[in-house]
GROMACS .gro file of C-alpha atoms in nm:
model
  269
    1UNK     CA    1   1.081   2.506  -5.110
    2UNK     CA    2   1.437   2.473  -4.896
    3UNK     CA    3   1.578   2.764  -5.111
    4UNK     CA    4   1.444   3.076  -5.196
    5UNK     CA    5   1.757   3.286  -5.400
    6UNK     CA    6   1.605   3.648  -5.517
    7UNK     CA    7   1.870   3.943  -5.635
    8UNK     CA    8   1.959   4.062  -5.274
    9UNK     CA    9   1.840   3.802  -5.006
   10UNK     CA   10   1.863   3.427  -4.971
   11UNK     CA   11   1.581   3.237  -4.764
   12UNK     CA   12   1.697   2.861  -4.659
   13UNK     CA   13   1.593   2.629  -4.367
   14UNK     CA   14   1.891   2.546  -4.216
   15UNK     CA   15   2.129   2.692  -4.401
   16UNK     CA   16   2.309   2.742  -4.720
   17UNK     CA   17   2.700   2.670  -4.846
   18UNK     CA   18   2.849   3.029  -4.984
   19UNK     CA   19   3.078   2.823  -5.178
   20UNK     CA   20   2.823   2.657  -5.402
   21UNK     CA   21   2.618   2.865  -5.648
   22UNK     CA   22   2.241   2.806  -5.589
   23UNK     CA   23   2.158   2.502  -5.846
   24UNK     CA   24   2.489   2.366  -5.672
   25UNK     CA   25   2.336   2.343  -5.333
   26UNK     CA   26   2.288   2.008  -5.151
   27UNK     CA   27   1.947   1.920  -5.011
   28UNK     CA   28   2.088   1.792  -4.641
   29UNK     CA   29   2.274   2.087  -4.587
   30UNK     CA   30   1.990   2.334  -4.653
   31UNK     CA   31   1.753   2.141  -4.399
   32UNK     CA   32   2.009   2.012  -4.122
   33UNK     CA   33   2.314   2.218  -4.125
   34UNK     CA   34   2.411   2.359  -3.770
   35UNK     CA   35   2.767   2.467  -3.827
   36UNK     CA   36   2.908   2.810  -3.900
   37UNK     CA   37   2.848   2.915  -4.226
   38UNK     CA   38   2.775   3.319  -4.203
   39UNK     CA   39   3.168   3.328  -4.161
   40UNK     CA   40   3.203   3.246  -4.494
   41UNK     CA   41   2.915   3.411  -4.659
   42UNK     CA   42   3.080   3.663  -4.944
   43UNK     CA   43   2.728   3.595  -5.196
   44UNK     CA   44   2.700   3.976  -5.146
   45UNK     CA   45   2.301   3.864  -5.027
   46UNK     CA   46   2.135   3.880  -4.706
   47UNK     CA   47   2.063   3.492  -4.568
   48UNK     CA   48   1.783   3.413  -4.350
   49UNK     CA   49   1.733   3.076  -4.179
   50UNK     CA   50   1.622   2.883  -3.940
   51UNK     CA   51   1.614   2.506  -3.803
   52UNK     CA   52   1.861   2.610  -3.497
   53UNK     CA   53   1.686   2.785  -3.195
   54UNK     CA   54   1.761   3.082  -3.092
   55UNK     CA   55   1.958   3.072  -2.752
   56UNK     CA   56   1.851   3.451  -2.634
   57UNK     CA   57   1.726   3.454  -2.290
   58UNK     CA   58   1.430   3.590  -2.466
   59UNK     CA   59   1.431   3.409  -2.767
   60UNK     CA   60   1.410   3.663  -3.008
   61UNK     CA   61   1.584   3.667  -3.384
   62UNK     CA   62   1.960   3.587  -3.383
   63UNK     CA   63   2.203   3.806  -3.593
   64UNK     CA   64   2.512   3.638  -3.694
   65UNK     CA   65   2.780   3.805  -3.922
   66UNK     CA   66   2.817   3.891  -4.256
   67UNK     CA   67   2.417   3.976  -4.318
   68UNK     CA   68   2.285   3.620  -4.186
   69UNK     CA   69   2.017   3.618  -3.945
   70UNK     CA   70   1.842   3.339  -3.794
   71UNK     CA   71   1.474   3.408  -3.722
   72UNK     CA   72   1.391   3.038  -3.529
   73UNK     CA   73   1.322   3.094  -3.203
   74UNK     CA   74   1.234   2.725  -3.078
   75UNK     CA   75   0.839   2.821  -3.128
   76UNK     CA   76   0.745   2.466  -3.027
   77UNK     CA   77   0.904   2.468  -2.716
   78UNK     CA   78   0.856   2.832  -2.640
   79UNK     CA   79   0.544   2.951  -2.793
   80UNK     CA   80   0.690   3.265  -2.944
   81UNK     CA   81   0.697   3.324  -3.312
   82UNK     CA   82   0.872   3.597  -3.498
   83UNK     CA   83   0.938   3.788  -3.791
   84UNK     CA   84   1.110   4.065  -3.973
   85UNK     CA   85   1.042   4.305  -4.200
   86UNK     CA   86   1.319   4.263  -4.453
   87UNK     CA   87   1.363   4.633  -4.585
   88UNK     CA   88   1.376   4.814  -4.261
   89UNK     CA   89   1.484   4.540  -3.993
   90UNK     CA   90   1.183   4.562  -3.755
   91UNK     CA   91   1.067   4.283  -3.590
   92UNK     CA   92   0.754   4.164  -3.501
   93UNK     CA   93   0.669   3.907  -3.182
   94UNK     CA   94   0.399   3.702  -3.100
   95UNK     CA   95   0.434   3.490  -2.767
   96UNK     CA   96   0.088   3.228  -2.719
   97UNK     CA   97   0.071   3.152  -2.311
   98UNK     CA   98  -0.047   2.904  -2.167
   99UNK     CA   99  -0.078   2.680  -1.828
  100UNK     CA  100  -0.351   2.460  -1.787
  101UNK     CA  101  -0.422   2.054  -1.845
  102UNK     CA  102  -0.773   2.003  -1.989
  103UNK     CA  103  -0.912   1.979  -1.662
  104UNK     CA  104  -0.766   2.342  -1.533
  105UNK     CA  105  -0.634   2.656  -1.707
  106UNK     CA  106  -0.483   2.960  -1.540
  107UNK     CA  107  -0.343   3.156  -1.812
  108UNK     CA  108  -0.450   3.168  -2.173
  109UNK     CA  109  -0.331   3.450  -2.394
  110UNK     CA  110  -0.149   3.575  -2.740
  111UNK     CA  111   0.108   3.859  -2.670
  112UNK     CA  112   0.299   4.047  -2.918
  113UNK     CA  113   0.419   4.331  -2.605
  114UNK     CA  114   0.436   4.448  -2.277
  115UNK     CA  115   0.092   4.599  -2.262
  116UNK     CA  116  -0.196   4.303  -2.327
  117UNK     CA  117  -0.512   4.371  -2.208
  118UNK     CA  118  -0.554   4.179  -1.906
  119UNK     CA  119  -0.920   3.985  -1.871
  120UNK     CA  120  -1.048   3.856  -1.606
  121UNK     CA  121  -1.365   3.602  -1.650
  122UNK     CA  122  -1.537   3.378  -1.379
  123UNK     CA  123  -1.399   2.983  -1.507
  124UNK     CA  124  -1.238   2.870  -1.812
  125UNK     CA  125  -1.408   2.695  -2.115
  126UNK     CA  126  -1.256   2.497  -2.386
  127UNK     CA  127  -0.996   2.752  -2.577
  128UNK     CA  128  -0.623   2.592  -2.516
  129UNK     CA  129  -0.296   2.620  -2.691
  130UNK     CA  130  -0.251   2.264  -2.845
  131UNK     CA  131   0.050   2.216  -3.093
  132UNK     CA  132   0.155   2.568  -3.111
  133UNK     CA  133  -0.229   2.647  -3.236
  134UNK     CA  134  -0.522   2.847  -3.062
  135UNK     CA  135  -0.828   2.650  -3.034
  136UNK     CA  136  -1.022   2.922  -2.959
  137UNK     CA  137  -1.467   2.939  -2.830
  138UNK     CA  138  -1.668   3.243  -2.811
  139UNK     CA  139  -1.534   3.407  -2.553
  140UNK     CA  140  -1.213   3.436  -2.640
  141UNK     CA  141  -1.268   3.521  -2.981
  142UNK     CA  142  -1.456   3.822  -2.843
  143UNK     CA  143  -1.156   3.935  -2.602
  144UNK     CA  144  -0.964   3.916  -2.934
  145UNK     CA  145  -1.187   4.137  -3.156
  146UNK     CA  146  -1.187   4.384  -2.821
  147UNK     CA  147  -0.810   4.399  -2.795
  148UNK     CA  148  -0.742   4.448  -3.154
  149UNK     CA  149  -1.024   4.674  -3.202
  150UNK     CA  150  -0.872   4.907  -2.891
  151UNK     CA  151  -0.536   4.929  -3.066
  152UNK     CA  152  -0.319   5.035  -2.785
  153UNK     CA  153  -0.323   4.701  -2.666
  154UNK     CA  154  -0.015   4.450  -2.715
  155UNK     CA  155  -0.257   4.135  -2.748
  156UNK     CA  156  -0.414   4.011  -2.473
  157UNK     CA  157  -0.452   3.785  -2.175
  158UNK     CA  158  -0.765   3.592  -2.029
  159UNK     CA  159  -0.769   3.480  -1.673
  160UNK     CA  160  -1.018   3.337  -1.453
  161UNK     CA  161  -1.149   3.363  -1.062
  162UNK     CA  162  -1.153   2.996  -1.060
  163UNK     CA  163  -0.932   2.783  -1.279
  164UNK     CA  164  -1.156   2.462  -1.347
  165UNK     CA  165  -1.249   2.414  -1.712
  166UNK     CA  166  -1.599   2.326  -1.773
  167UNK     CA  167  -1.832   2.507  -2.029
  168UNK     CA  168  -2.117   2.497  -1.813
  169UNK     CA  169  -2.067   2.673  -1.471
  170UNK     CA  170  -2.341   2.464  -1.317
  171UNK     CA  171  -2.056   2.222  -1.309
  172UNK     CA  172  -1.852   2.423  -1.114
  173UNK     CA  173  -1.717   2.270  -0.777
  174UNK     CA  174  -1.978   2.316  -0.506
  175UNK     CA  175  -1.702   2.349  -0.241
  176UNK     CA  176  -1.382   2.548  -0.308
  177UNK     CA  177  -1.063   2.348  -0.397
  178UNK     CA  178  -0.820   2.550  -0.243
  179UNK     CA  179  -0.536   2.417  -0.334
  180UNK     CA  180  -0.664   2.490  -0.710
  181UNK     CA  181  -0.743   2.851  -0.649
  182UNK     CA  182  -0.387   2.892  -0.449
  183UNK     CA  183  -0.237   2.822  -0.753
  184UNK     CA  184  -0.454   2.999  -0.956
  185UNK     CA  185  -0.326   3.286  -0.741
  186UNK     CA  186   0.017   3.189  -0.783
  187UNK     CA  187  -0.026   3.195  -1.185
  188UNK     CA  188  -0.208   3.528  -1.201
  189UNK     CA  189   0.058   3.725  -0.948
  190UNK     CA  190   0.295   3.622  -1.192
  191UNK     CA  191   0.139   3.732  -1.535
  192UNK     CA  192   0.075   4.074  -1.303
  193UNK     CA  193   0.416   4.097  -1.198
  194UNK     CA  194   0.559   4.034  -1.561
  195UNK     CA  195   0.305   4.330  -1.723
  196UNK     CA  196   0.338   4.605  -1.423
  197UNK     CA  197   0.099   4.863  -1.642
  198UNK     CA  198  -0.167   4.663  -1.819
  199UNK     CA  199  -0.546   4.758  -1.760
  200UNK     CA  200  -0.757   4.489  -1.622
  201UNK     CA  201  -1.089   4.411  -1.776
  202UNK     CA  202  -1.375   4.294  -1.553
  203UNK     CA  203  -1.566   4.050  -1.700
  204UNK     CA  204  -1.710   3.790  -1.474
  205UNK     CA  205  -2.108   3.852  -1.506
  206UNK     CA  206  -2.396   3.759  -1.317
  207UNK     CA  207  -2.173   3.391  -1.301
  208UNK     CA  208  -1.999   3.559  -1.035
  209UNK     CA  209  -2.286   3.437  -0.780
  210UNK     CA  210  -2.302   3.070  -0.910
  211UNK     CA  211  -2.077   2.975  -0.628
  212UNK     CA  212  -2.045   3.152  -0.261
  213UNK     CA  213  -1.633   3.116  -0.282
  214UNK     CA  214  -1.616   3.290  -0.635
  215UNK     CA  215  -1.656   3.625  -0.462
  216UNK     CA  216  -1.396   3.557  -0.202
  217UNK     CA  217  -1.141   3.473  -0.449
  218UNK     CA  218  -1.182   3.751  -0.586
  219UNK     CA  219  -1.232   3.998  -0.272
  220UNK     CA  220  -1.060   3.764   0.000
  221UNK     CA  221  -0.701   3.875   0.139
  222UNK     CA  222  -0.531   3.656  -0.068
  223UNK     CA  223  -0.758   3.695  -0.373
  224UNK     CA  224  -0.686   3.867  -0.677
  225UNK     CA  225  -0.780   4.239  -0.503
  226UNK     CA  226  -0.510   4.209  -0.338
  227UNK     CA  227  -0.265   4.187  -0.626
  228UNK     CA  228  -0.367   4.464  -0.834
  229UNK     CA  229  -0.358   4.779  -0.650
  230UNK     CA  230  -0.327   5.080  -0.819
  231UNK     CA  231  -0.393   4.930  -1.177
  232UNK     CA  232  -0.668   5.092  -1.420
  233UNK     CA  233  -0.977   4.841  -1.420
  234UNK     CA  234  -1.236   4.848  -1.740
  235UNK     CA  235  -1.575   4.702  -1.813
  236UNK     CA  236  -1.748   4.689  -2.142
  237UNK     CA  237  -2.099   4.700  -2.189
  238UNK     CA  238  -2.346   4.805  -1.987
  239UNK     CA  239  -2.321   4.655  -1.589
  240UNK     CA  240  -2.583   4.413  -1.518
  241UNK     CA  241  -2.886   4.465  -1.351
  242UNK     CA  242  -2.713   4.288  -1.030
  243UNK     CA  243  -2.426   4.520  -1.061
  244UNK     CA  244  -2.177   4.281  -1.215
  245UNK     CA  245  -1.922   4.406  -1.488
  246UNK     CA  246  -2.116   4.230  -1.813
  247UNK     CA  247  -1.990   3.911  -1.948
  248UNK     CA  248  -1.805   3.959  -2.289
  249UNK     CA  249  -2.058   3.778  -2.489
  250UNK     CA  250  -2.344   3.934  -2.402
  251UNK     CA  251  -2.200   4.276  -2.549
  252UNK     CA  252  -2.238   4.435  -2.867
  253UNK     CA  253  -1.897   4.502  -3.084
  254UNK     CA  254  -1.964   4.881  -3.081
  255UNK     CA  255  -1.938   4.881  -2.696
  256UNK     CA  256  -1.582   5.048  -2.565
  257UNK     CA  257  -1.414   5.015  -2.234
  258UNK     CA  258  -1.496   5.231  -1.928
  259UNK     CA  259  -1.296   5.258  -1.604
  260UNK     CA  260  -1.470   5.016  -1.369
  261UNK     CA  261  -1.495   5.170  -0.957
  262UNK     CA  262  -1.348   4.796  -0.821
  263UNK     CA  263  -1.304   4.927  -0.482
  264UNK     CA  264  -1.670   5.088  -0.459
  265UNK     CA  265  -1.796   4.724  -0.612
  266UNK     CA  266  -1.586   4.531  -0.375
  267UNK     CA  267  -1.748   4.706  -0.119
  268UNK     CA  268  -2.113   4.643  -0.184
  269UNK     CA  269  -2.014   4.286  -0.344
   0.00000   0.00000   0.00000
């Protein structure tokens, strides 16, 4: 429906014309409406709508006068969604993030705060953000379970040591693409510069020796290492018989996270 009238609130798209009664209301201006219309609102009700972005630097809910609030926040060209709780005014955030092509994929995550678990795997599969919508694969529905089952995480992120899609890391590059892994770097400084506190989870795997260069972007001087000093890093599960942190799908669901030594395993890697 366009309208939605109860005893205290109205719910529209776009908007709604306080000086019509509801079975008054025109069809056009309830779905495309832009102009001013809280000014006018003396329905005694609460209005919510949407249709008209918010322009926050942050894109977060809009509140206009006279009780109307606009809860759009331009979710397909942001990839933020929100919501509020009508009765006590708290709202509620969920930002999807994404860069990557098909072909390459630095940052994949769902965040609804400034503490998301961090992840870090060896390559990406096939999960992507495609029309606002998670198309998620095994892995990531496991770092999901793991950051809701935590609870003091805001969501969580997945990045990779090397940013080239394939399901099968047998496909990997044989030689490094530098350029590709300088911009991986690029990507992941910034998602560590954005959440200063967030605990990294290790959770690369045996994988980790399918290619000589995947240890030196992670160890090299400009590898990750070298961007997240004095964070907390975690593994889950026990570490493998090599002495990699274990690969997220090869855990059970009643495993929790431990503080993983990096510097002691960067040492002997």
């Amino acid at each position: 429906p366009t309208l939605i009238v109860s005893n205290k609130t109205i719910f529209t798209h776009a908007a709604y014309n306080p000086d019509l009664p509801p079975e008054k209301q025109e069809e056009y201006f309830l779905i495309w409406n832009r102009e001013n219309f809280w000014d006018r609102n003396k329905t005694g009700k609460a209005i919510y709508f949407g249709h008209t972005p918010s322009k926050k630097e942050n894109h977060t809910i809009v509140y206009y006068p006279n009780n109307c609030t606009c809860i759009d926040l331009g979710t397909y060209r942001y990839n933020k969604m929100g919501g509020i709780e009508i009765k006590s005014k708290e709202e509620y955030y969920i930002e999807m993030l994404y860069q990557g092509d098909g072909k390459t994929r630095f940052v994949l995550g769902e965040v609804t705060g400034d503490n998301p678990l961090i992840c870090f795997g060896i390559n990406p599969s096939n999960a992507k953000i495609v029309d606002n919508k998670l198309q998620t694969d095994k892995t990531i529905k496991k770092i999901r379970y793991i950051a809701d089952m935590e609870k003091k995480y805001d969501g969580w992120i997945m990045l990779n040591l090397y940013a080239q899609v394939t399901s099968k890391p047998s496909n990997l590059d044989e030689v490094l693409n530098s350029d590709l892994h300088s911009k991986n770097i690029v990507e992941i400084e910034k998602i560590l510069n954005r959440f200063p506190n967030s605990d990294i989870l290790a959770c690369w795997g045996n994988l980790i020796e399918k290619r000589k260069y995947l240890k030196c972007c992670l160890k090299d001087i400009k590898g990750i290492i070298s961007l997240t000093k004095d964070r907390t890093w975690l593994y889950r599960g026990k570490i493998t018989k090599k002495g990699h942190p274990r690969h997220q799908l090869w855990t059970e669901n009643s495993a929790r996270l431990e503080e993983f030594n990096i510097k002691k395993y960067i040492k002997n890697l």
